[in-house]
């Protein structure tokens, strides 16, 4: 039975997933260096999760296996994260939200190719609908029909592919007996540390063209938001299982579009057609006998 607590965590998870594309756009409008965002959010989330682990008596220090896992996850996550922050400066957040939301379908394609999943008619149909949603989005964007291709939009489809590599690594190399909170600390810590050399080389805080500290309040907000998102995600995974938790994508996808429209506008009928087709694809991919129960 789903309690009101689980429902609250589920809504929190979906909404926080949904607001991320608009945050990316906000940081792009400000001209905030990508390395600053990754470093500050990585270290901030790691510190918050480490404090929670300490209070709950969870070993978050770990050993070599945990840190190998954290380093690998961080390296594989930072690339699409950084690309997302860059693409947000060239692709409207509504469209970026739809592109990111195709990740579950791409994950299944990768699992199918690596023989970690069997072919299921329901999920194969989800793949076809996912491609149809993508085609609608790409073809109907401004200038596409006249032959002026938006290469930034095309390039943004690398993100769900790269995130699937991250998911593959995380599922294969998960440390035996590791608490998810400890994994979150290791991953977030290494995410920030890997971004630090780029920060010092490309956008050092002492350079004269840096933003004032007051411009970073949304980064602090994101640290708190993503910490709560991790807590909601880990709690639901442990108490309700994967199948229940991944359904948050049905809330996050339309929420991402609505939030982006509220702040930035830019809607047309084809955007909603693409959204509707994608929602159908996600439903087929994540429900019924097609859903993974690992």
Coordinates of C-alpha atoms in Angstrom, one line a residue:
X1 CA 0.0 0.0 0.0
X2 CA 1.3 3.5 -0.9
X3 CA 1.2 5.8 2.1
X4 CA 0.9 9.6 2.0
X5 CA 4.6 9.7 2.9
X6 CA 5.6 7.6 -0.1
X7 CA 3.3 9.7 -2.3
X8 CA 5.0 12.9 -1.0
X9 CA 8.4 11.5 -1.8
X10 CA 7.2 10.4 -5.2
X11 CA 5.9 14.0 -6.0
X12 CA 9.1 15.5 -4.7
X13 CA 11.2 13.2 -6.9
X14 CA 9.1 14.0 -10.0
X15 CA 9.1 17.7 -9.5
X16 CA 12.8 18.0 -8.7
X17 CA 13.6 15.9 -11.8
X18 CA 11.3 18.2 -13.8
X19 CA 12.8 21.5 -12.7
X20 CA 16.4 20.7 -13.7
X21 CA 16.2 21.7 -17.4
X22 CA 15.0 25.1 -16.4
X23 CA 17.8 25.5 -13.9
X24 CA 20.3 24.6 -16.6
X25 CA 18.7 27.4 -18.8
X26 CA 18.9 29.9 -15.9
X27 CA 22.6 29.2 -15.3
X28 CA 23.2 29.6 -19.1
X29 CA 21.4 32.9 -19.2
X30 CA 23.6 34.1 -16.3
X31 CA 26.7 32.9 -18.1
X32 CA 27.7 30.8 -15.1
X33 CA 30.7 28.6 -15.8
X34 CA 29.8 25.0 -16.3
X35 CA 32.8 23.9 -14.1
X36 CA 31.5 26.1 -11.2
X37 CA 28.0 24.4 -11.3
X38 CA 29.4 20.9 -11.3
X39 CA 32.0 21.5 -8.6
X40 CA 29.7 23.4 -6.2
X41 CA 26.7 21.1 -6.6
X42 CA 29.0 18.0 -6.3
X43 CA 30.7 19.1 -3.2
X44 CA 27.5 20.5 -1.7
X45 CA 25.4 17.4 -2.2
X46 CA 28.3 15.2 -1.0
X47 CA 28.6 17.2 2.2
X48 CA 24.9 17.1 2.9
X49 CA 24.7 13.3 2.2
X50 CA 27.8 12.7 4.3
X51 CA 26.2 14.5 7.3
X52 CA 23.0 12.4 6.9
X53 CA 25.1 9.2 6.8
X54 CA 27.0 10.3 9.9
X55 CA 23.8 11.0 11.8
X56 CA 22.3 7.7 10.8
X57 CA 25.4 5.6 11.5
X58 CA 26.1 4.7 7.9
X59 CA 29.7 4.1 6.8
X60 CA 30.3 6.7 4.0
X61 CA 34.1 6.5 4.0
X62 CA 34.2 3.1 2.5
X63 CA 37.3 1.5 0.8
X64 CA 38.9 1.2 -2.6
X65 CA 35.9 -0.5 -4.2
X66 CA 33.5 2.3 -3.2
X67 CA 35.9 5.0 -4.4
X68 CA 36.5 3.2 -7.7
X69 CA 32.8 3.1 -8.1
X70 CA 32.3 6.7 -7.2
X71 CA 35.1 7.9 -9.5
X72 CA 33.7 5.9 -12.4
X73 CA 30.2 7.1 -11.9
X74 CA 31.3 10.7 -11.5
X75 CA 33.4 10.6 -14.7
X76 CA 30.5 9.1 -16.7
X77 CA 28.0 11.4 -15.2
X78 CA 30.0 14.7 -15.5
X79 CA 30.2 14.4 -19.3
X80 CA 26.4 14.5 -20.0
X81 CA 25.9 16.8 -17.1
X82 CA 28.3 19.3 -18.5
X83 CA 26.9 18.9 -22.0
X84 CA 23.4 19.5 -20.7
X85 CA 24.6 22.8 -19.1
X86 CA 26.1 23.7 -22.5
X87 CA 23.2 22.6 -24.6
X88 CA 20.8 24.6 -22.4
X89 CA 22.4 27.8 -23.7
X90 CA 21.4 26.8 -27.3
X91 CA 18.3 24.6 -27.0
X92 CA 15.0 25.7 -25.4
X93 CA 14.4 24.1 -22.0
X94 CA 11.1 22.6 -23.2
X95 CA 12.9 20.7 -25.9
X96 CA 15.8 19.8 -23.7
X97 CA 13.4 18.3 -21.2
X98 CA 11.9 16.0 -23.8
X99 CA 15.3 14.9 -25.0
X100 CA 16.5 14.0 -21.5
X101 CA 13.2 12.1 -20.8
X102 CA 14.0 9.6 -23.6
X103 CA 16.8 8.2 -21.3
X104 CA 14.7 5.2 -20.1
X105 CA 14.1 4.1 -23.6
X106 CA 17.8 4.5 -24.5
X107 CA 18.7 2.5 -21.4
X108 CA 16.6 -0.4 -22.6
X109 CA 18.2 -0.2 -26.1
X110 CA 21.7 -0.5 -24.5
X111 CA 20.5 -3.4 -22.2
X112 CA 19.1 -5.1 -25.3
X113 CA 22.4 -4.7 -27.2
X114 CA 24.5 -6.0 -24.3
X115 CA 22.0 -8.9 -23.8
X116 CA 21.2 -7.8 -20.3
X117 CA 17.5 -7.6 -21.3
X118 CA 15.3 -9.8 -23.5
X119 CA 13.3 -8.4 -26.4
X120 CA 9.7 -7.7 -25.3
X121 CA 7.1 -6.6 -27.9
X122 CA 5.7 -4.0 -25.6
X123 CA 9.1 -2.4 -25.1
X124 CA 10.1 -2.7 -28.7
X125 CA 6.9 -0.7 -29.5
X126 CA 8.1 1.8 -26.8
X127 CA 11.3 2.2 -28.8
X128 CA 9.4 2.9 -32.0
X129 CA 7.2 5.5 -30.3
X130 CA 10.3 7.1 -28.7
X131 CA 11.9 7.5 -32.2
X132 CA 8.6 8.9 -33.4
X133 CA 8.5 11.4 -30.6
X134 CA 12.1 12.4 -31.4
X135 CA 11.4 12.7 -35.1
X136 CA 8.4 15.0 -34.4
X137 CA 10.5 17.2 -32.2
X138 CA 13.4 17.4 -34.6
X139 CA 11.5 17.9 -37.8
X140 CA 9.1 20.5 -36.6
X141 CA 11.5 22.8 -34.9
X142 CA 11.9 26.3 -36.3
X143 CA 13.8 26.2 -39.6
X144 CA 13.9 22.4 -39.9
X145 CA 11.3 22.1 -42.6
X146 CA 13.1 24.7 -44.6
X147 CA 16.4 22.7 -44.4
X148 CA 18.1 24.8 -41.7
X149 CA 19.1 22.0 -39.3
X150 CA 19.5 22.9 -35.6
X151 CA 22.8 21.0 -34.9
X152 CA 22.6 21.9 -31.2
X153 CA 19.3 20.1 -31.0
X154 CA 20.7 17.1 -32.8
X155 CA 23.8 17.1 -30.6
X156 CA 21.6 17.2 -27.4
X157 CA 20.4 13.6 -28.2
X158 CA 23.9 12.5 -27.1
X159 CA 22.9 13.1 -23.5
X160 CA 20.5 10.1 -23.0
X161 CA 23.0 7.9 -24.7
X162 CA 25.8 9.0 -22.4
X163 CA 23.6 8.7 -19.3
X164 CA 22.9 5.1 -20.4
X165 CA 26.6 4.4 -20.2
X166 CA 26.6 5.8 -16.6
X167 CA 23.6 3.6 -15.7
X168 CA 25.3 0.6 -17.2
X169 CA 28.5 1.2 -15.2
X170 CA 26.5 1.8 -12.0
X171 CA 24.6 -1.5 -12.3
X172 CA 27.6 -3.5 -13.2
X173 CA 30.1 -2.1 -10.6
X174 CA 27.8 -1.4 -7.6
X175 CA 29.9 -2.2 -4.5
X176 CA 28.7 -5.3 -2.6
X177 CA 26.8 -4.4 0.5
X178 CA 27.2 -0.6 -0.1
X179 CA 24.5 1.7 1.2
X180 CA 23.0 3.9 -1.5
X181 CA 23.6 7.0 0.6
X182 CA 27.3 6.1 0.8
X183 CA 27.4 5.6 -3.0
X184 CA 25.8 9.0 -3.3
X185 CA 28.6 10.6 -1.2
X186 CA 31.4 8.9 -3.2
X187 CA 29.8 9.8 -6.6
X188 CA 29.1 13.4 -5.6
X189 CA 32.5 14.0 -4.1
X190 CA 34.4 12.7 -7.1
X191 CA 32.0 14.7 -9.4
X192 CA 33.1 17.9 -7.7
X193 CA 36.8 16.9 -7.6
X194 CA 36.9 16.0 -11.3
X195 CA 35.5 19.4 -12.1
X196 CA 38.0 21.3 -9.9
X197 CA 40.9 21.3 -12.4
X198 CA 38.6 22.7 -15.1
X199 CA 37.4 25.4 -12.7
X200 CA 40.9 26.5 -11.8
X201 CA 42.1 26.4 -15.4
X202 CA 39.2 27.8 -17.4
X203 CA 37.2 29.9 -14.9
X204 CA 39.3 30.6 -11.7
X205 CA 37.3 32.5 -9.0
X206 CA 39.9 35.2 -8.9
X207 CA 39.5 36.2 -12.6
X208 CA 38.0 39.7 -13.0
X209 CA 35.0 38.5 -15.2
X210 CA 33.5 36.1 -12.7
X211 CA 29.9 36.5 -11.4
X212 CA 29.4 38.0 -7.9
X213 CA 28.7 35.5 -5.1
X214 CA 25.1 36.7 -4.9
X215 CA 24.5 35.1 -8.4
X216 CA 25.1 31.6 -7.0
X217 CA 22.0 31.4 -4.8
X218 CA 20.3 29.1 -7.2
X219 CA 23.3 26.7 -7.1
X220 CA 22.9 26.6 -3.3
X221 CA 19.2 25.9 -3.9
X222 CA 20.1 23.1 -6.3
X223 CA 22.3 21.5 -3.7
X224 CA 19.5 21.3 -1.2
X225 CA 17.0 20.2 -3.9
X226 CA 19.2 17.5 -5.3
X227 CA 20.0 16.3 -1.8
X228 CA 16.3 15.9 -1.1
X229 CA 15.9 14.2 -4.5
X230 CA 18.6 11.7 -3.6
X231 CA 16.9 11.0 -0.2
X232 CA 13.5 10.5 -1.9
X233 CA 15.0 8.3 -4.6
X234 CA 16.9 6.1 -2.2
X235 CA 14.0 5.8 0.2
X236 CA 11.5 4.8 -2.5
X237 CA 14.0 2.4 -4.1
X238 CA 14.4 0.6 -0.7
X239 CA 10.8 0.7 0.5
X240 CA 8.7 0.6 -2.7
X241 CA 11.1 -0.9 -5.3
X242 CA 12.4 0.2 -8.7
X243 CA 9.2 -0.3 -10.7
X244 CA 7.3 2.1 -8.4
X245 CA 10.1 4.7 -8.3
X246 CA 10.7 5.0 -12.0
X247 CA 7.1 5.9 -12.6
X248 CA 8.1 9.4 -11.4
X249 CA 9.1 10.0 -15.0
X250 CA 5.4 10.4 -15.8
X251 CA 5.3 13.4 -13.5
X252 CA 8.8 14.8 -14.3
X253 CA 8.4 14.9 -18.0
X254 CA 5.2 17.0 -18.3
X255 CA 6.4 19.0 -15.2
X256 CA 9.7 19.8 -17.0
X257 CA 7.8 21.1 -20.0
X258 CA 5.2 23.1 -17.9
X259 CA 7.9 24.7 -15.7
X260 CA 10.0 25.6 -18.7
X261 CA 7.0 27.1 -20.4
X262 CA 6.1 29.1 -17.3
X263 CA 9.5 30.7 -17.2
X264 CA 10.6 30.8 -20.8
X265 CA 7.6 30.2 -23.1
X266 CA 8.1 28.8 -26.6
X267 CA 5.3 26.3 -26.9
X268 CA 3.7 25.1 -30.1
X269 CA 1.3 22.2 -31.0
X270 CA 4.0 19.9 -32.2
X271 CA 5.8 20.2 -28.8
X272 CA 2.7 18.8 -27.1
X273 CA 2.3 16.1 -29.8
X274 CA 5.9 15.0 -29.2
X275 CA 5.2 15.0 -25.4
X276 CA 2.1 12.9 -25.8
X277 CA 3.9 10.3 -28.0
X278 CA 6.8 10.2 -25.5
X279 CA 4.5 9.7 -22.6
X280 CA 3.0 6.7 -24.4
X281 CA 6.5 5.3 -25.1
X282 CA 7.5 5.7 -21.4
X283 CA 4.3 4.0 -20.3
X284 CA 5.0 1.0 -22.5
X285 CA 8.6 0.9 -21.4
X286 CA 7.9 1.0 -17.7
X287 CA 4.7 -0.9 -17.0
X288 CA 3.2 -4.3 -17.1
X289 CA 5.2 -7.4 -17.9
X290 CA 7.7 -5.1 -19.7
X291 CA 8.9 -3.4 -16.6
X292 CA 12.2 -4.4 -15.1
X293 CA 11.9 -5.7 -11.6
X294 CA 15.6 -5.9 -10.7

